[in-house]
């Protein structure tokens, strides 16, 4: 009986030492974090500028019309060289043209500190039209639309991404309470 108790105690102590040694094998106070991301581009390649394009429209009844002067926001997440996420950062697109087209450019080499982009999304930011400024979540304009890779631009000097068209609607009319 005493031998069983002694064997159990020794086994427990050895197991505890193994756990301590295994957990202290990397990163002084804990294990190395698992990197659960897929960078938007390979860091071994030259970091090319990223272009984001899309449309911002106004839906008025059955008609959809272009909004000139609307702006989209591109918000990105990045990780540092140890795999830790940084705070999100955003850029604004140029105002849309008369055909509702916008374009935004992000320069990854200006991020500094060996940051790697992991995810970027586009959002509705503002509409210049007083009559059409209610943002909708059509194509994730409010919740954030993930970027879709389209290809290389300008003789491989920029990576192009796009998002589906975003939609604003007319101001909601106040309901009349005629009782």
Coordinates of N, CA and C in Angstrom, one line a residue:
X1 N 0.8 -1.2 0.0 CA 0.0 0.0 0.0 C 0.9 1.3 0.0
X2 N 1.9 1.3 0.9 CA 2.8 2.4 0.9 C 3.6 2.6 -0.4
X3 N 3.9 1.4 -1.0 CA 4.6 1.5 -2.3 C 3.8 2.1 -3.4
X4 N 2.5 1.8 -3.4 CA 1.6 2.4 -4.4 C 1.4 3.9 -4.2
X5 N 1.3 4.3 -2.9 CA 1.2 5.7 -2.6 C 2.5 6.5 -3.0
X6 N 3.7 5.9 -2.7 CA 5.0 6.5 -3.1 C 5.1 6.6 -4.6
X7 N 4.7 5.5 -5.3 CA 4.8 5.5 -6.8 C 3.9 6.6 -7.4
X8 N 2.7 6.7 -6.8 CA 1.8 7.7 -7.3 C 2.4 9.1 -7.1
X9 N 3.0 9.4 -5.9 CA 3.5 10.7 -5.6 C 4.7 11.0 -6.5
X10 N 5.6 10.1 -6.7 CA 6.7 10.3 -7.6 C 6.2 10.6 -9.1
X11 N 5.3 9.8 -9.5 CA 4.7 10.0 -10.9 C 4.1 11.4 -11.0
X12 N 3.4 11.8 -10.0 CA 2.8 13.1 -10.0 C 3.8 14.3 -10.1
X13 N 4.9 14.1 -9.3 CA 6.0 15.1 -9.3 C 6.7 15.1 -10.6
X14 N 7.0 14.0 -11.2 CA 7.6 13.9 -12.5 C 6.7 14.5 -13.6
X15 N 5.5 14.2 -13.6 CA 4.5 14.8 -14.5 C 4.5 16.3 -14.4
X16 N 4.5 16.8 -13.2 CA 4.5 18.3 -13.0 C 5.7 18.9 -13.5
X17 N 6.9 18.3 -13.3 CA 8.1 18.9 -13.9 C 8.1 18.9 -15.4
X18 N 7.5 17.8 -16.0 CA 7.4 17.8 -17.5 C 6.5 18.9 -18.0
X19 N 5.5 19.2 -17.3 CA 4.6 20.3 -17.7 C 5.3 21.7 -17.6
X20 N 6.0 21.9 -16.5 CA 6.8 23.1 -16.4 C 7.8 23.3 -17.4
X21 N 8.6 22.2 -17.7 CA 9.6 22.3 -18.7 C 9.0 22.6 -20.1
X22 N 7.9 21.9 -20.4 CA 7.3 22.0 -21.8 C 6.8 23.5 -21.9
X23 N 6.2 24.0 -20.9 CA 5.6 25.4 -21.0 C 6.6 26.5 -21.1
X24 N 7.8 26.2 -20.6 CA 8.9 27.2 -20.5 C 9.9 27.1 -21.7
X25 N 9.5 26.3 -22.7 CA 10.4 26.0 -23.8 C 10.6 27.2 -24.8
X26 N 9.7 28.2 -24.7 CA 9.7 29.3 -25.7 C 9.0 30.5 -25.0
X27 N 9.4 31.7 -25.4 CA 8.8 32.9 -24.9 C 8.8 33.0 -23.4
X28 N 9.9 33.0 -22.7 CA 10.1 33.1 -21.3 C 8.9 32.8 -20.3
X29 N 7.8 33.5 -20.5 CA 6.7 33.3 -19.6 C 5.5 32.6 -20.2
X30 N 5.6 32.0 -21.3 CA 4.5 31.2 -21.8 C 4.9 30.7 -23.2
X31 N 4.0 29.9 -23.8 CA 4.3 29.4 -25.1 C 4.0 30.4 -26.2
X32 N 4.6 30.2 -27.3 CA 4.5 31.0 -28.5 C 3.1 31.0 -28.9
X33 N 2.5 32.2 -29.2 CA 1.1 32.2 -29.7 C 0.9 31.5 -31.0
X34 N -0.2 30.9 -31.2 CA -0.5 30.3 -32.5 C -0.9 31.4 -33.4
X35 N -0.4 31.4 -34.6 CA -0.7 32.4 -35.6 C -1.9 31.9 -36.4
X36 N -3.1 32.4 -36.2 CA -4.2 31.9 -36.9 C -4.7 32.9 -37.9
X37 N -3.8 33.4 -38.8 CA -4.2 34.3 -39.8 C -3.6 33.9 -41.1
X38 N -4.1 34.5 -42.1 CA -3.5 34.3 -43.5 C -3.3 35.7 -44.0
X39 N -2.0 36.1 -44.0 CA -1.7 37.5 -44.5 C -2.3 37.7 -45.9
X40 N -2.7 39.0 -46.1 CA -3.2 39.4 -47.4 C -2.2 39.2 -48.5
X41 N -0.9 39.2 -48.2 CA 0.2 39.0 -49.2 C 1.4 38.4 -48.5
X42 N 2.2 37.8 -49.2 CA 3.4 37.1 -48.7 C 4.5 38.1 -48.4
X43 N 4.9 38.1 -47.1 CA 5.9 39.1 -46.7 C 7.3 38.9 -47.3
X44 N 7.5 37.7 -48.0 CA 8.8 37.5 -48.6 C 8.8 38.2 -50.0
X45 N 7.6 38.5 -50.5 CA 7.5 39.3 -51.7 C 7.7 40.8 -51.4
X46 N 8.0 41.5 -52.4 CA 8.1 43.0 -52.2 C 6.6 43.5 -51.9
X47 N 6.5 44.3 -50.9 CA 5.2 44.8 -50.4 C 4.7 45.8 -51.4
X48 N 3.8 45.4 -52.2 CA 3.2 46.3 -53.2 C 2.1 47.1 -52.6
X49 N 1.8 48.3 -53.1 CA 0.7 49.1 -52.7 C -0.6 48.3 -53.0
X50 N -1.7 48.6 -52.2 CA -2.9 47.9 -52.4 C -4.0 48.9 -52.8
X51 N -4.6 48.7 -53.9 CA -5.7 49.5 -54.4 C -7.1 48.8 -54.1
X52 N -8.0 49.6 -53.6 CA -9.4 49.1 -53.3 C -10.4 49.9 -54.1
X53 N -11.2 49.3 -54.9 CA -12.2 50.0 -55.7 C -13.6 49.5 -55.4
X54 N -14.6 50.3 -55.7 CA -16.0 50.0 -55.5 C -16.9 51.1 -56.0
X55 N -18.2 50.9 -55.8 CA -19.2 51.9 -56.1 C -20.1 52.2 -54.9
X56 N -20.6 53.4 -54.8 CA -21.5 53.8 -53.8 C -22.7 54.4 -54.5
X57 N -23.9 53.8 -54.2 CA -25.1 54.2 -54.9 C -26.2 54.6 -54.0
X58 N -27.2 55.2 -54.5 CA -28.4 55.6 -53.8 C -29.6 54.8 -54.4
X59 N -30.3 54.1 -53.5 CA -31.5 53.4 -53.9 C -32.8 54.2 -53.6
X60 N -33.5 54.6 -54.6 CA -34.7 55.4 -54.5 C -35.8 54.6 -55.1
X61 N -36.6 53.9 -54.4 CA -37.7 53.1 -54.9 C -37.0 52.0 -55.8
X62 N -37.5 51.8 -57.0 CA -36.9 50.7 -57.8 C -35.6 51.2 -58.5
X63 N -35.3 52.5 -58.5 CA -34.1 53.0 -59.2 C -32.9 53.1 -58.3
X64 N -31.8 52.9 -58.9 CA -30.5 53.0 -58.2 C -29.7 54.0 -59.0
X65 N -29.2 55.1 -58.3 CA -28.5 56.2 -59.0 C -27.1 56.3 -58.3
X66 N -26.1 56.8 -59.1 CA -24.8 57.0 -58.6 C -24.8 58.2 -57.6
X67 N -23.9 58.1 -56.6 CA -23.7 59.2 -55.7 C -22.3 59.8 -56.0
X68 N -22.3 61.0 -56.3 CA -21.0 61.7 -56.5 C -20.6 62.3 -55.2
X69 N -19.3 62.1 -54.8 CA -18.8 62.7 -53.6 C -18.9 61.9 -52.3
X70 N -19.4 60.6 -52.4 CA -19.5 59.7 -51.3 C -18.1 59.2 -51.0
X71 N -17.9 58.7 -49.7 CA -16.6 58.2 -49.3 C -16.8 56.9 -48.6
X72 N -15.8 56.0 -48.9 CA -15.7 54.7 -48.2 C -14.6 54.7 -47.2
X73 N -14.6 53.8 -46.2 CA -13.5 53.7 -45.2 C -13.0 52.3 -45.4
X74 N -11.7 52.1 -45.4 CA -11.0 50.8 -45.5 C -10.3 50.7 -44.1
X75 N -10.7 49.6 -43.4 CA -10.2 49.3 -42.1 C -9.4 48.0 -42.1
X76 N -8.2 48.0 -41.6 CA -7.4 46.8 -41.7 C -6.9 46.4 -40.3
X77 N -6.6 45.1 -40.2 CA -5.9 44.6 -39.0 C -4.5 44.1 -39.5
X78 N -3.6 44.1 -38.5 CA -2.3 43.6 -38.9 C -1.7 42.9 -37.6
X79 N -0.7 42.1 -37.9 CA 0.0 41.5 -36.8 C 1.5 41.9 -36.8
X80 N 2.1 41.8 -35.6 CA 3.6 42.1 -35.6 C 4.4 40.9 -35.8
X81 N 5.7 41.0 -35.7 CA 6.6 39.9 -36.1 C 6.4 38.7 -35.1
X82 N 5.8 38.9 -33.9 CA 5.5 37.8 -33.0 C 4.1 37.2 -33.1
X83 N 3.3 37.7 -34.1 CA 2.0 37.2 -34.3 C 0.9 37.9 -33.5
X84 N 1.2 39.0 -32.8 CA 0.2 39.7 -32.0 C -0.5 40.7 -32.8
X85 N -1.8 40.7 -32.7 CA -2.6 41.7 -33.4 C -2.4 43.1 -32.9
X86 N -2.4 44.1 -33.9 CA -2.3 45.5 -33.5 C -3.7 46.1 -33.5
X87 N -3.7 47.3 -33.1 CA -5.0 48.0 -33.2 C -5.4 48.2 -34.6
X88 N -6.7 48.2 -34.9 CA -7.1 48.4 -36.3 C -6.8 49.9 -36.8
X89 N -6.5 50.0 -38.0 CA -6.3 51.4 -38.6 C -7.1 51.5 -39.9
X90 N -7.4 52.8 -40.2 CA -8.3 53.0 -41.3 C -7.7 54.1 -42.3
X91 N -8.2 54.0 -43.5 CA -7.9 55.1 -44.5 C -9.3 55.4 -45.2
X92 N -9.4 56.6 -45.7 CA -10.6 56.9 -46.5 C -10.3 56.9 -47.9
X93 N -11.3 56.5 -48.7 CA -11.2 56.6 -50.2 C -11.3 58.0 -50.6
X94 N -10.9 58.2 -51.9 CA -11.2 59.5 -52.5 C -12.7 59.5 -52.7
X95 N -13.2 60.7 -52.8 CA -14.7 60.9 -53.1 C -15.1 60.2 -54.4
X96 N -16.2 59.6 -54.4 CA -16.7 59.0 -55.7 C -16.9 60.0 -56.8
X97 N -16.7 59.5 -58.0 CA -16.9 60.4 -59.2 C -18.3 60.4 -59.6
X98 N -18.6 61.0 -60.7 CA -20.0 61.1 -61.2 C -20.6 59.7 -61.5
X99 N -19.8 58.7 -61.7 CA -20.3 57.3 -61.9 C -20.3 56.5 -60.7
X100 N -20.1 57.1 -59.5 CA -20.2 56.4 -58.2 C -18.9 55.6 -57.9
X101 N -17.9 55.7 -58.6 CA -16.7 54.9 -58.5 C -15.7 55.6 -57.5
X102 N -15.2 54.8 -56.5 CA -14.2 55.2 -55.6 C -13.0 54.4 -55.7
X103 N -11.8 54.9 -55.2 CA -10.6 54.2 -55.2 C -9.8 54.6 -54.0
X104 N -9.2 53.7 -53.3 CA -8.4 54.0 -52.1 C -7.1 53.3 -52.3
X105 N -6.0 53.9 -51.8 CA -4.7 53.2 -51.9 C -4.1 53.1 -50.5
X106 N -3.6 51.9 -50.2 CA -2.9 51.6 -49.0 C -1.5 51.2 -49.3
X107 N -0.5 51.8 -48.6 CA 0.9 51.5 -48.8 C 1.4 50.7 -47.6
X108 N 1.5 49.3 -47.7 CA 1.9 48.5 -46.6 C 3.3 48.8 -46.1
X109 N 4.2 49.3 -46.9 CA 5.5 49.6 -46.5 C 5.6 50.8 -45.5
X110 N 4.5 51.6 -45.5 CA 4.4 52.7 -44.5 C 3.9 52.3 -43.2
X111 N 3.5 51.0 -43.0 CA 3.0 50.5 -41.7 C 4.1 50.5 -40.7
X112 N 5.3 50.1 -41.1 CA 6.5 50.1 -40.2 C 6.4 48.9 -39.2
X113 N 7.4 48.8 -38.4 CA 7.5 47.8 -37.3 C 7.2 46.3 -37.8
X114 N 7.6 46.0 -39.0 CA 7.4 44.7 -39.6 C 6.0 44.2 -39.4
X115 N 5.0 45.0 -39.6 CA 3.6 44.6 -39.5 C 3.2 43.9 -40.8
X116 N 2.3 42.9 -40.7 CA 1.8 42.2 -41.8 C 0.3 42.4 -41.8
X117 N -0.3 42.8 -42.9 CA -1.7 42.9 -43.0 C -2.4 41.5 -43.0
X118 N -3.4 41.4 -42.2 CA -4.1 40.1 -42.1 C -5.5 40.2 -42.7
X119 N -6.2 41.3 -42.5 CA -7.5 41.4 -43.0 C -7.9 42.9 -43.2
X120 N -8.5 43.2 -44.3 CA -9.1 44.5 -44.5 C -10.5 44.4 -45.0
X121 N -11.3 45.4 -44.5 CA -12.7 45.4 -44.9 C -13.1 46.9 -45.3
X122 N -14.1 47.0 -46.2 CA -14.5 48.3 -46.6 C -15.9 48.6 -46.0
X123 N -16.1 49.9 -45.6 CA -17.4 50.3 -45.0 C -17.9 51.6 -45.7
X124 N -19.2 51.8 -45.6 CA -19.7 53.1 -46.0 C -19.3 54.1 -44.9
X125 N -18.8 55.3 -45.4 CA -18.3 56.4 -44.5 C -19.3 57.6 -44.5
X126 N -19.5 58.1 -45.7 CA -20.4 59.3 -45.7 C -21.0 59.5 -47.1
X127 N -22.2 60.1 -47.1 CA -22.8 60.5 -48.4 C -23.0 62.0 -48.3
X128 N -22.7 62.7 -49.4 CA -22.9 64.1 -49.4 C -24.4 64.5 -49.6
X129 N -25.2 63.6 -50.0 CA -26.6 63.9 -50.3 C -27.5 63.9 -49.0
X130 N -28.1 65.0 -48.8 CA -29.0 65.1 -47.6 C -30.2 64.2 -47.8
X131 N -30.6 64.0 -49.1 CA -31.8 63.2 -49.4 C -31.5 61.7 -49.5
X132 N -30.2 61.3 -49.4 CA -29.9 59.9 -49.6 C -28.7 59.6 -48.7
X133 N -28.9 59.6 -47.4 CA -27.7 59.4 -46.5 C -27.9 58.4 -45.4
X134 N -28.9 57.5 -45.6 CA -29.2 56.4 -44.6 C -28.4 55.2 -45.2
X135 N -27.4 54.8 -44.4 CA -26.5 53.7 -44.8 C -27.3 52.4 -44.7
X136 N -27.1 51.5 -45.6 CA -27.7 50.1 -45.5 C -26.5 49.1 -45.4
X137 N -26.9 47.9 -45.0 CA -25.9 46.8 -44.9 C -26.0 45.9 -46.1
X138 N -26.5 46.5 -47.2 CA -26.5 45.8 -48.5 C -25.0 45.6 -48.9
X139 N -24.6 44.4 -49.2 CA -23.2 44.0 -49.5 C -22.3 44.4 -48.4
X140 N -22.8 44.3 -47.1 CA -22.0 44.6 -45.9 C -21.4 46.0 -45.8
X141 N -22.2 46.9 -46.3 CA -21.7 48.3 -46.2 C -21.5 48.9 -44.8
X142 N -22.3 48.4 -43.9 CA -22.2 48.8 -42.5 C -21.4 47.8 -41.7
X143 N -21.6 46.5 -41.8 CA -20.8 45.5 -41.1 C -19.4 45.3 -41.6
X144 N -19.1 45.7 -42.8 CA -17.8 45.6 -43.4 C -17.7 44.5 -44.4
X145 N -17.4 44.9 -45.6 CA -17.2 43.9 -46.7 C -15.8 43.5 -46.9
X146 N -15.5 42.2 -46.9 CA -14.2 41.7 -47.1 C -13.7 42.1 -48.5
X147 N -12.5 42.3 -48.7 CA -11.9 42.7 -50.0 C -11.7 41.4 -50.9
X148 N -12.0 41.5 -52.2 CA -11.8 40.4 -53.1 C -10.7 40.8 -54.0
X149 N -9.7 39.9 -54.1 CA -8.5 40.1 -54.9 C -8.9 40.0 -56.4
X150 N -8.5 41.0 -57.2 CA -8.8 41.1 -58.6 C -7.6 40.8 -59.5
X151 N -6.4 41.2 -59.0 CA -5.2 41.0 -59.8 C -4.2 42.1 -59.7
X152 N -3.1 42.1 -60.5 CA -2.1 43.1 -60.4 C -2.4 44.2 -61.4
X153 N -2.1 45.4 -61.0 CA -2.3 46.6 -61.9 C -1.0 47.2 -62.2
X154 N -1.0 48.1 -63.2 CA 0.1 48.9 -63.6 C 1.4 48.1 -63.7
X155 N 1.4 47.1 -64.6 CA 2.6 46.4 -64.8 C 3.2 45.8 -63.5
X156 N 2.3 45.2 -62.7 CA 2.6 44.6 -61.4 C 3.2 45.5 -60.3
X157 N 2.7 46.8 -60.3 CA 3.1 47.7 -59.3 C 2.1 48.0 -58.3
X158 N 0.9 47.3 -58.4 CA -0.1 47.5 -57.3 C -1.0 46.2 -57.4
X159 N -1.5 45.8 -56.2 CA -2.4 44.7 -56.1 C -3.8 45.4 -56.0
X160 N -4.8 44.9 -56.8 CA -6.1 45.5 -56.9 C -7.1 44.6 -56.2
X161 N -7.9 45.2 -55.3 CA -9.0 44.5 -54.6 C -10.3 45.3 -54.9
X162 N -11.4 44.6 -54.8 CA -12.7 45.3 -55.0 C -13.7 44.8 -54.0
X163 N -14.8 45.5 -53.8 CA -15.9 45.2 -53.0 C -17.2 45.4 -53.8
X164 N -18.3 44.7 -53.5 CA -19.5 44.9 -54.2 C -20.1 46.3 -53.9
X165 N -21.0 46.8 -54.7 CA -21.5 48.1 -54.6 C -22.2 48.3 -53.2
X166 N -22.0 49.5 -52.6 CA -22.6 49.9 -51.4 C -23.8 50.7 -51.7
X167 N -24.8 50.7 -50.8 CA -26.1 51.4 -51.0 C -26.5 52.3 -49.8
X168 N -26.8 53.5 -50.2 CA -27.5 54.4 -49.2 C -29.0 54.5 -49.7
X169 N -29.9 54.9 -48.8 CA -31.3 55.0 -49.1 C -31.7 56.4 -48.7
X170 N -33.0 56.7 -49.1 CA -33.6 58.0 -48.8 C -33.7 58.2 -47.2
X171 N -33.8 59.4 -46.8 CA -34.1 59.7 -45.4 C -35.4 59.0 -45.0
X172 N -35.5 58.3 -43.9 CA -36.8 57.7 -43.5 C -37.8 58.9 -43.2
X173 N -39.0 58.8 -43.7 CA -40.0 59.8 -43.5 C -40.6 59.6 -42.1
X174 N -40.8 60.7 -41.3 CA -41.4 60.6 -40.0 C -42.8 60.1 -40.2
X175 N -43.2 59.1 -39.3 CA -44.6 58.6 -39.4 C -45.5 59.6 -38.8
X176 N -46.7 59.7 -39.5 CA -47.7 60.6 -39.0 C -48.6 59.9 -38.1
X177 N -48.9 60.4 -36.9 CA -49.7 59.7 -36.0 C -51.1 60.4 -36.0
X178 N -51.9 60.1 -37.0 CA -53.2 60.7 -37.1 C -54.2 59.8 -36.5
X179 N -54.6 60.1 -35.3 CA -55.6 59.2 -34.6 C -56.9 59.9 -34.6

